[in-house]
């Protein structure tokens, strides 16, 4: 199969100003911190970031926010990140909130080539503002539009050069959906293994969805850090 | 006993063997500690875990395994991991038997407000709407009154709703109240609390059958 | 977790006349032949069967058709089963054809609690007849209704008593979708393993979706038979 | 050379290294045998396999591993299995670089008919519509004329369509024809066939640049 291994610099250099980027992860697990740090280093601007949350203040997506690279966030919540809430309230970034499972379905719909899905989740709430409502078989439904992106940044536990990969535990979350929904899918992998080492039955995201595989030589503290009040504990590696 | 502990202890009794249950972020998370040991319950966490086990100290934690509240957790034998679409399919598809959710306000008809205080608290709803709207049974947990002593059970919620007509039962530090067809039925009162005190602290009409009210 | 082990008789006895039943499998792999044979034995009538195909003549779903138990089939094709086509043409059974991937999405939508999805697949073809068309953001779309069922009959390679299970190779196909979309989900398993033996990362369908687990003591020839012209070869076991 | 072999040999040259490709049921399945050995191609089968390898004799087959046509197959290193929703997400989401599909009729504007002959052949469409509508490139394979010698490339299809305006190229035993913006462009003719024979056997206008036509 095609060898998609790429350097982290080249992978991220494909991203242009104004791009929309899906970022895997729910809190720390699954967040591709090193891809995000390279994006901070390269400095692309006016980005739209689609992620469940904006990480905690001072890490992951928040580094992009702090660096003024983010124009817009699409998230289910910012509960872990008072800094992002501050920036939102100051009008520095715009934030679109989605119900978490509907965010997942909108991303999945894009990956599945469906223009939209119908749902009654959030109908008649603030989150339905501006969304089309139709009647379907006697039930009022929101029409939730597919959410695609130019790029997806994904963290894998293991990947092969073709892009087949697996996720560890709760690090899976939005990643398999995003890996189907973006134009260009960049996967960072803790372990790079030969083709065939991931049993076909064990693959979480199949190689054909992936465009670039970046092997991480080592993890940084971010992958194992969870802040609890003033306590910072390193669980990386 | 502290108000929170009283609520959580009582709420733990809502969980029955064989159920698949979601414990919402905040107050409900504490319920896990009060479940009967070895009870056949499958705890669901919306970040993609079924079979959540006890919380784990940071130094022994698996960095990839947290619950939706961000706490390091373990898994029980029979656990599974899945993506966020499957996780909410489980909720919306009707496979979640019970959600125990923290509340800010609950209305007489079972409306739930628990996600936003416009201008003050605007973190986004996370998975709260799906849990409130689609769990087979929703039990809301909160202190009966706010810090200023004002009732949080109201004729109509004043905060934006998470979901309308979704709450089946409210458990507070003062009472257990069932909601059926737009009516609030006082079922239990906390030890040391009188029916009149509950009525006074509630800004919605309560149906009361004094003989059927037990104490918790 | 809850122990959902059940005898095959009890599991199938839950099915009543007139029930709708999803049946996993694409051709032979994934077809729960023993559950189907028990259903033939018990004889429930006026069934709606939802499956990718109706198996080959003389096996699987076709036994139900031959036994007069099927009122309606919802399939993507009957290409393997001239007998079912004959019965359809004779008016003995009604058949609803769906595009294969849209059949998958309709089933998945039911499992995901979505009333419908929008798609342009099959628009302006015979398969769109009678389906609502709406305009969404300038694009004409079919509204494809979620397809649920009273029961799903699923074949697993391995299952634990709680219902966590895995599929083998191309036997996966529609099963994970159906196992989410039916009111009552009955899984037959080649191997029954203890809880925890299937690693949480390796589970294909999580236990909470499953209602009954039937352990197969042995497979029958059907599981390994593929007819090629007059050649019949046993590959079971 | 038989017509079928001629078509399949030529069609194999459509497959390029690095592509993800679906070989439709019937005629196109035969292409696999003509692909360059060791070529980096990922063959997709809509029953949930990427990385399909050579067909396997029944006696050595894995009973759980078939392709969408029902043939026992093997997998190559780097293969993956997935469910039918993911399989068609791959197709509809634009990850399938090329589909080689059998055809009954193709129209001048690229309409494809390959699934039903009303009253005669009504097996259902399987995954054909998605493959035709959403693959990045669709190459239709068929004999140039039917058994009665009647053209199958038509101004308009007479059979119900699989998908309108989806075919990029038609490969027959007589010719290779590209379809661009509603125009049919004759690109190649089979060895021993004249341009005039192709024109006579085609019931749609062909744009012909005689100097640019090669032989296959």
PDB file of C-alpha atoms in Angstrom, chain D residues 102-107 111-116 142 157-163 167:
ATOM      1  CA  UNK D 102     -19.747  -3.196 -15.524  1.00  0.00           C
ATOM      2  CA  UNK D 103     -22.328  -1.462 -17.719  1.00  0.00           C
ATOM      3  CA  UNK D 104     -25.417  -2.320 -19.712  1.00  0.00           C
ATOM      4  CA  UNK D 105     -25.706   1.076 -21.399  1.00  0.00           C
ATOM      5  CA  UNK D 106     -23.824   4.368 -21.271  1.00  0.00           C
ATOM      6  CA  UNK D 107     -25.198   7.610 -22.687  1.00  0.00           C
ATOM      7  CA  UNK D 111     -25.407   8.335 -17.736  1.00  0.00           C
ATOM      8  CA  UNK D 112     -24.904   4.761 -16.553  1.00  0.00           C
ATOM      9  CA  UNK D 113     -27.457   1.933 -16.645  1.00  0.00           C
ATOM     10  CA  UNK D 114     -26.253  -1.294 -15.099  1.00  0.00           C
ATOM     11  CA  UNK D 115     -28.744  -2.628 -12.586  1.00  0.00           C
ATOM     12  CA  UNK D 116     -32.183  -3.388 -13.920  1.00  0.00           C
ATOM     13  CA  UNK D 142     -18.909  -3.440 -21.441  1.00  0.00           C
ATOM     14  CA  UNK D 157     -30.054   5.248 -22.101  1.00  0.00           C
ATOM     15  CA  UNK D 158     -33.285   3.310 -22.582  1.00  0.00           C
ATOM     16  CA  UNK D 159     -32.858   1.347 -19.342  1.00  0.00           C
ATOM     17  CA  UNK D 160     -33.474   2.918 -15.931  1.00  0.00           C
ATOM     18  CA  UNK D 161     -30.366   4.740 -14.752  1.00  0.00           C
ATOM     19  CA  UNK D 162     -27.998   3.751 -12.013  1.00  0.00           C
ATOM     20  CA  UNK D 163     -26.744   7.330 -11.928  1.00  0.00           C
ATOM     21  CA  UNK D 167     -19.104   7.929 -16.306  1.00  0.00           C
TER      22      UNK D 167
END
